[in-house]
mmCIF file with all atom_site columns, C-alpha atoms and ligand atoms in Angstrom:
data_model
loop_
_atom_site.group_PDB
_atom_site.id
_atom_site.type_symbol
_atom_site.label_atom_id
_atom_site.label_alt_id
_atom_site.label_comp_id
_atom_site.label_asym_id
_atom_site.label_entity_id
_atom_site.label_seq_id
_atom_site.pdbx_PDB_ins_code
_atom_site.Cartn_x
_atom_site.Cartn_y
_atom_site.Cartn_z
_atom_site.occupancy
_atom_site.B_iso_or_equiv
_atom_site.pdbx_formal_charge
_atom_site.auth_seq_id
_atom_site.auth_comp_id
_atom_site.auth_asym_id
_atom_site.auth_atom_id
_atom_site.pdbx_PDB_model_num
ATOM   1   C CA . MET A 1 1  ? 1.618   -9.223  10.891  1.00 87.00 ? 19  MET A CA 1
ATOM   2   C CA . ARG A 1 2  ? -1.432  -9.921  13.076  1.00 89.00 ? 20  ARG A CA 1
ATOM   3   C CA . ALA A 1 3  ? -2.261  -6.214  12.719  1.00 92.00 ? 21  ALA A CA 1
ATOM   4   C CA . VAL A 1 4  ? -2.432  -6.496  8.926   1.00 97.00 ? 22  VAL A CA 1
ATOM   5   C CA . PRO A 1 5  ? -4.026  -9.882  8.164   1.00 98.00 ? 23  PRO A CA 1
ATOM   6   C CA . ARG A 1 6  ? -4.702  -9.085  4.496   1.00 98.00 ? 24  ARG A CA 1
ATOM   7   C CA . TRP A 1 7  ? -1.006  -8.645  3.732   1.00 98.00 ? 25  TRP A CA 1
ATOM   8   C CA . SER A 1 8  ? 1.304   -11.496 2.695   1.00 98.00 ? 26  SER A CA 1
ATOM   9   C CA . LEU A 1 9  ? 4.818   -11.761 3.941   1.00 98.00 ? 27  LEU A CA 1
ATOM   10  C CA . GLY A 1 10 ? 7.448   -11.990 1.192   1.00 97.00 ? 28  GLY A CA 1
ATOM   11  C CA . ALA A 1 11 ? 9.424   -15.219 0.770   1.00 94.00 ? 29  ALA A CA 1
ATOM   12  C CA . ASP A 1 12 ? 12.426  -13.869 2.693   1.00 95.00 ? 30  ASP A CA 1
ATOM   13  C CA . ALA A 1 13 ? 10.196  -12.063 5.236   1.00 94.00 ? 31  ALA A CA 1
ATOM   14  C CA . THR A 1 14 ? 11.767  -8.683  4.407   1.00 97.00 ? 32  THR A CA 1
ATOM   15  C CA . SER A 1 15 ? 8.617   -7.328  2.774   1.00 98.00 ? 33  SER A CA 1
ATOM   16  C CA . MET A 1 16 ? 4.844   -7.622  2.673   1.00 98.00 ? 34  MET A CA 1
ATOM   17  C CA . SER A 1 17 ? 2.436   -7.238  -0.216  1.00 98.00 ? 35  SER A CA 1
ATOM   18  C CA . ARG A 1 18 ? -1.232  -6.880  -0.955  1.00 98.00 ? 36  ARG A CA 1
ATOM   19  C CA . ASP A 1 19 ? -3.358  -6.618  -4.101  1.00 98.00 ? 37  ASP A CA 1
ATOM   20  C CA . PHE A 1 20 ? -6.078  -3.967  -4.199  1.00 98.00 ? 38  PHE A CA 1
ATOM   21  C CA . LEU A 1 21 ? -8.921  -4.244  -6.705  1.00 98.00 ? 39  LEU A CA 1
ATOM   22  C CA . PHE A 1 22 ? -10.974 -1.189  -7.718  1.00 98.00 ? 40  PHE A CA 1
ATOM   23  C CA . THR A 1 23 ? -13.983 -0.650  -9.950  1.00 97.00 ? 41  THR A CA 1
ATOM   24  C CA . ASP A 1 24 ? -11.904 1.093   -12.625 1.00 98.00 ? 42  ASP A CA 1
ATOM   25  C CA . PHE A 1 25 ? -8.625  2.878   -13.370 1.00 98.00 ? 43  PHE A CA 1
ATOM   26  C CA . THR A 1 26 ? -9.875  6.234   -12.092 1.00 98.00 ? 44  THR A CA 1
ATOM   27  C CA . GLN A 1 27 ? -10.551 4.781   -8.626  1.00 98.00 ? 45  GLN A CA 1
ATOM   28  C CA . ALA A 1 28 ? -7.234  2.944   -8.600  1.00 98.00 ? 46  ALA A CA 1
ATOM   29  C CA . PHE A 1 29 ? -5.293  6.039   -9.570  1.00 98.00 ? 47  PHE A CA 1
ATOM   30  C CA . ALA A 1 30 ? -7.157  8.240   -7.064  1.00 98.00 ? 48  ALA A CA 1
ATOM   31  C CA . PHE A 1 31 ? -6.122  5.789   -4.332  1.00 98.00 ? 49  PHE A CA 1
ATOM   32  C CA . MET A 1 32 ? -2.529  5.854   -5.598  1.00 98.00 ? 50  MET A CA 1
ATOM   33  C CA . THR A 1 33 ? -2.531  9.661   -5.591  1.00 98.00 ? 51  THR A CA 1
ATOM   34  C CA . GLN A 1 34 ? -3.731  9.789   -1.975  1.00 98.00 ? 52  GLN A CA 1
ATOM   35  C CA . LEU A 1 35 ? -1.164  7.212   -0.949  1.00 98.00 ? 53  LEU A CA 1
ATOM   36  C CA . ALA A 1 36 ? 1.641   8.957   -2.855  1.00 98.00 ? 54  ALA A CA 1
ATOM   37  C CA . LEU A 1 37 ? 1.041   12.173  -0.902  1.00 98.00 ? 55  LEU A CA 1
ATOM   38  C CA . ALA A 1 38 ? 0.946   10.321  2.430   1.00 98.00 ? 56  ALA A CA 1
ATOM   39  C CA . ALA A 1 39 ? 4.121   8.422   1.523   1.00 98.00 ? 57  ALA A CA 1
ATOM   40  C CA . GLU A 1 40 ? 5.973   11.616  0.642   1.00 98.00 ? 58  GLU A CA 1
ATOM   41  C CA . LYS A 1 41 ? 4.840   13.244  3.896   1.00 98.00 ? 59  LYS A CA 1
ATOM   42  C CA . ARG A 1 42 ? 6.212   10.292  5.901   1.00 98.00 ? 60  ARG A CA 1
ATOM   43  C CA . ASP A 1 43 ? 9.290   9.879   3.673   1.00 98.00 ? 61  ASP A CA 1
ATOM   44  C CA . HIS A 1 44 ? 8.379   6.229   3.282   1.00 98.00 ? 62  HIS A CA 1
ATOM   45  C CA . HIS A 1 45 ? 7.559   5.113   -0.229  1.00 98.00 ? 63  HIS A CA 1
ATOM   46  C CA . PRO A 1 46 ? 5.801   2.067   -1.667  1.00 98.00 ? 64  PRO A CA 1
ATOM   47  C CA . GLU A 1 47 ? 7.034   -0.385  -4.253  1.00 98.00 ? 65  GLU A CA 1
ATOM   48  C CA . TRP A 1 48 ? 3.972   -0.722  -6.402  1.00 98.00 ? 66  TRP A CA 1
ATOM   49  C CA . SER A 1 49 ? 2.483   -1.533  -9.757  1.00 98.00 ? 67  SER A CA 1
ATOM   50  C CA . ASN A 1 50 ? -0.811  -0.737  -11.402 1.00 99.00 ? 68  ASN A CA 1
ATOM   51  C CA . VAL A 1 51 ? -2.634  -2.460  -14.228 1.00 98.00 ? 69  VAL A CA 1
ATOM   52  C CA . TYR A 1 52 ? -6.030  -0.883  -14.967 1.00 98.00 ? 70  TYR A CA 1
ATOM   53  C CA . ASN A 1 53 ? -8.094  -1.405  -11.778 1.00 98.00 ? 71  ASN A CA 1
ATOM   54  C CA . ARG A 1 54 ? -5.501  -3.404  -9.837  1.00 98.00 ? 72  ARG A CA 1
ATOM   55  C CA . VAL A 1 55 ? -2.795  -1.973  -7.588  1.00 98.00 ? 73  VAL A CA 1
ATOM   56  C CA . ASN A 1 56 ? -0.147  -4.204  -6.034  1.00 98.00 ? 74  ASN A CA 1
ATOM   57  C CA . ILE A 1 57 ? 1.750   -2.694  -3.138  1.00 99.00 ? 75  ILE A CA 1
ATOM   58  C CA . THR A 1 58 ? 4.866   -3.931  -1.385  1.00 98.00 ? 76  THR A CA 1
ATOM   59  C CA . TRP A 1 59 ? 6.213   -2.410  1.783   1.00 98.00 ? 77  TRP A CA 1
ATOM   60  C CA . THR A 1 60 ? 9.775   -2.828  2.966   1.00 98.00 ? 78  THR A CA 1
ATOM   61  C CA . THR A 1 61 ? 12.244  -0.493  4.632   1.00 98.00 ? 79  THR A CA 1
ATOM   62  C CA . HIS A 1 62 ? 15.259  -0.252  2.358   1.00 97.00 ? 80  HIS A CA 1
ATOM   63  C CA . ASP A 1 63 ? 17.319  1.510   5.027   1.00 96.00 ? 81  ASP A CA 1
ATOM   64  C CA . ALA A 1 64 ? 16.795  -1.455  7.394   1.00 97.00 ? 82  ALA A CA 1
ATOM   65  C CA . ALA A 1 65 ? 16.799  -4.180  4.711   1.00 95.00 ? 83  ALA A CA 1
ATOM   66  C CA . GLY A 1 66 ? 13.597  -5.528  6.221   1.00 97.00 ? 84  GLY A CA 1
ATOM   67  C CA . LEU A 1 67 ? 10.222  -4.791  7.739   1.00 98.00 ? 85  LEU A CA 1
ATOM   68  C CA . THR A 1 68 ? 9.786   -2.074  10.336  1.00 98.00 ? 86  THR A CA 1
ATOM   69  C CA . GLN A 1 69 ? 6.920   -0.527  12.305  1.00 97.00 ? 87  GLN A CA 1
ATOM   70  C CA . LEU A 1 70 ? 6.713   2.111   9.582   1.00 98.00 ? 88  LEU A CA 1
ATOM   71  C CA . ASP A 1 71 ? 5.830   -0.568  7.034   1.00 98.00 ? 89  ASP A CA 1
ATOM   72  C CA . ILE A 1 72 ? 3.060   -1.829  9.315   1.00 98.00 ? 90  ILE A CA 1
ATOM   73  C CA . ALA A 1 73 ? 1.780   1.736   9.736   1.00 98.00 ? 91  ALA A CA 1
ATOM   74  C CA . MET A 1 74 ? 1.789   2.296   5.965   1.00 98.00 ? 92  MET A CA 1
ATOM   75  C CA . ALA A 1 75 ? 0.032   -1.023  5.336   1.00 98.00 ? 93  ALA A CA 1
ATOM   76  C CA . LYS A 1 76 ? -2.657  -0.031  7.844   1.00 98.00 ? 94  LYS A CA 1
ATOM   77  C CA . LEU A 1 77 ? -2.989  3.319   6.102   1.00 98.00 ? 95  LEU A CA 1
ATOM   78  C CA . CYS A 1 78 ? -3.450  1.529   2.745   1.00 98.00 ? 96  CYS A CA 1
ATOM   79  C CA . ASP A 1 79 ? -6.145  -0.665  4.301   1.00 98.00 ? 97  ASP A CA 1
ATOM   80  C CA . SER A 1 80 ? -8.067  2.295   5.719   1.00 97.00 ? 98  SER A CA 1
ATOM   81  C CA . LEU A 1 81 ? -7.731  4.397   2.546   1.00 98.00 ? 99  LEU A CA 1
ATOM   82  C CA . PHE A 1 82 ? -8.938  1.426   0.498   1.00 98.00 ? 100 PHE A CA 1
ATOM   83  C CA . GLU A 1 83 ? -12.050 1.048   2.670   1.00 97.00 ? 101 GLU A CA 1
ATOM   84  C CA . ARG A 1 84 ? -13.245 4.424   1.361   1.00 96.00 ? 102 ARG A CA 1
ATOM   85  C CA . TYR A 1 85 ? -13.263 3.012   -2.163  1.00 96.00 ? 103 TYR A CA 1
ATOM   86  C CA . GLN A 1 86 ? -15.472 0.050   -1.306  1.00 89.00 ? 104 GLN A CA 1
ATOM   87  C CA . GLN A 1 87 ? -19.148 0.413   -2.088  1.00 72.00 ? 105 GLN A CA 1
HETATM 88  N N1 . H2B B 2 .  ? 10.965  4.302   1.646   1.00 72.01 ? 218 H2B B N1 1
HETATM 89  C C1 . H2B B 2 .  ? 11.060  3.035   2.012   1.00 72.01 ? 218 H2B B C1 1
HETATM 90  N N2 . H2B B 2 .  ? 10.061  2.195   1.765   1.00 72.01 ? 218 H2B B N2 1
HETATM 91  N N3 . H2B B 2 .  ? 12.148  2.588   2.658   1.00 72.01 ? 218 H2B B N3 1
HETATM 92  C C2 . H2B B 2 .  ? 13.179  3.377   2.940   1.00 72.01 ? 218 H2B B C2 1
HETATM 93  O O1 . H2B B 2 .  ? 14.164  2.920   3.520   1.00 72.01 ? 218 H2B B O1 1
HETATM 94  C C3 . H2B B 2 .  ? 13.096  4.737   2.550   1.00 72.01 ? 218 H2B B C3 1
HETATM 95  C C4 . H2B B 2 .  ? 11.941  5.165   1.865   1.00 72.01 ? 218 H2B B C4 1
HETATM 96  N N4 . H2B B 2 .  ? 14.037  5.571   2.829   1.00 72.01 ? 218 H2B B N4 1
HETATM 97  N N5 . H2B B 2 .  ? 11.858  6.431   1.443   1.00 72.01 ? 218 H2B B N5 1
HETATM 98  C C5 . H2B B 2 .  ? 13.922  6.982   2.648   1.00 72.01 ? 218 H2B B C5 1
HETATM 99  C C6 . H2B B 2 .  ? 12.987  7.334   1.523   1.00 72.01 ? 218 H2B B C6 1
HETATM 100 C C7 . H2B B 2 .  ? 15.335  7.526   2.504   1.00 72.01 ? 218 H2B B C7 1
HETATM 101 O O2 . H2B B 2 .  ? 15.953  6.997   1.350   1.00 72.01 ? 218 H2B B O2 1
HETATM 102 C C8 . H2B B 2 .  ? 15.389  9.034   2.454   1.00 72.01 ? 218 H2B B C8 1
HETATM 103 C C9 . H2B B 2 .  ? 16.809  9.511   2.280   1.00 72.01 ? 218 H2B B C9 1
HETATM 104 O O3 . H2B B 2 .  ? 14.847  9.525   3.630   1.00 72.01 ? 218 H2B B O3 1
#
């Protein structure tokens, strides 16, 4: 978790989550579209929700019933994608 300091560990430590705030829905959905394509490519998919300019993402590995290196990698990817949306 030291590698992804902006993410919070779930209560049972089997997942981690982060809220992302954008300027508007268009930016939020563009981010989600980019992430969706990356997730499909890696066959590792987010649990997420979106309300207007806010996207909440949870990573867990269902196959392992917990957190794996892949979740860390995807969280890092979210962080770096999100940086591009910051002005
Ligand atoms: N995504 C996530 N987050 N965890 C998984 O265990 C997982 C996945 N498994 N995407 C993949 C799909 C698996 O179900 C398929 C069959 O590869």
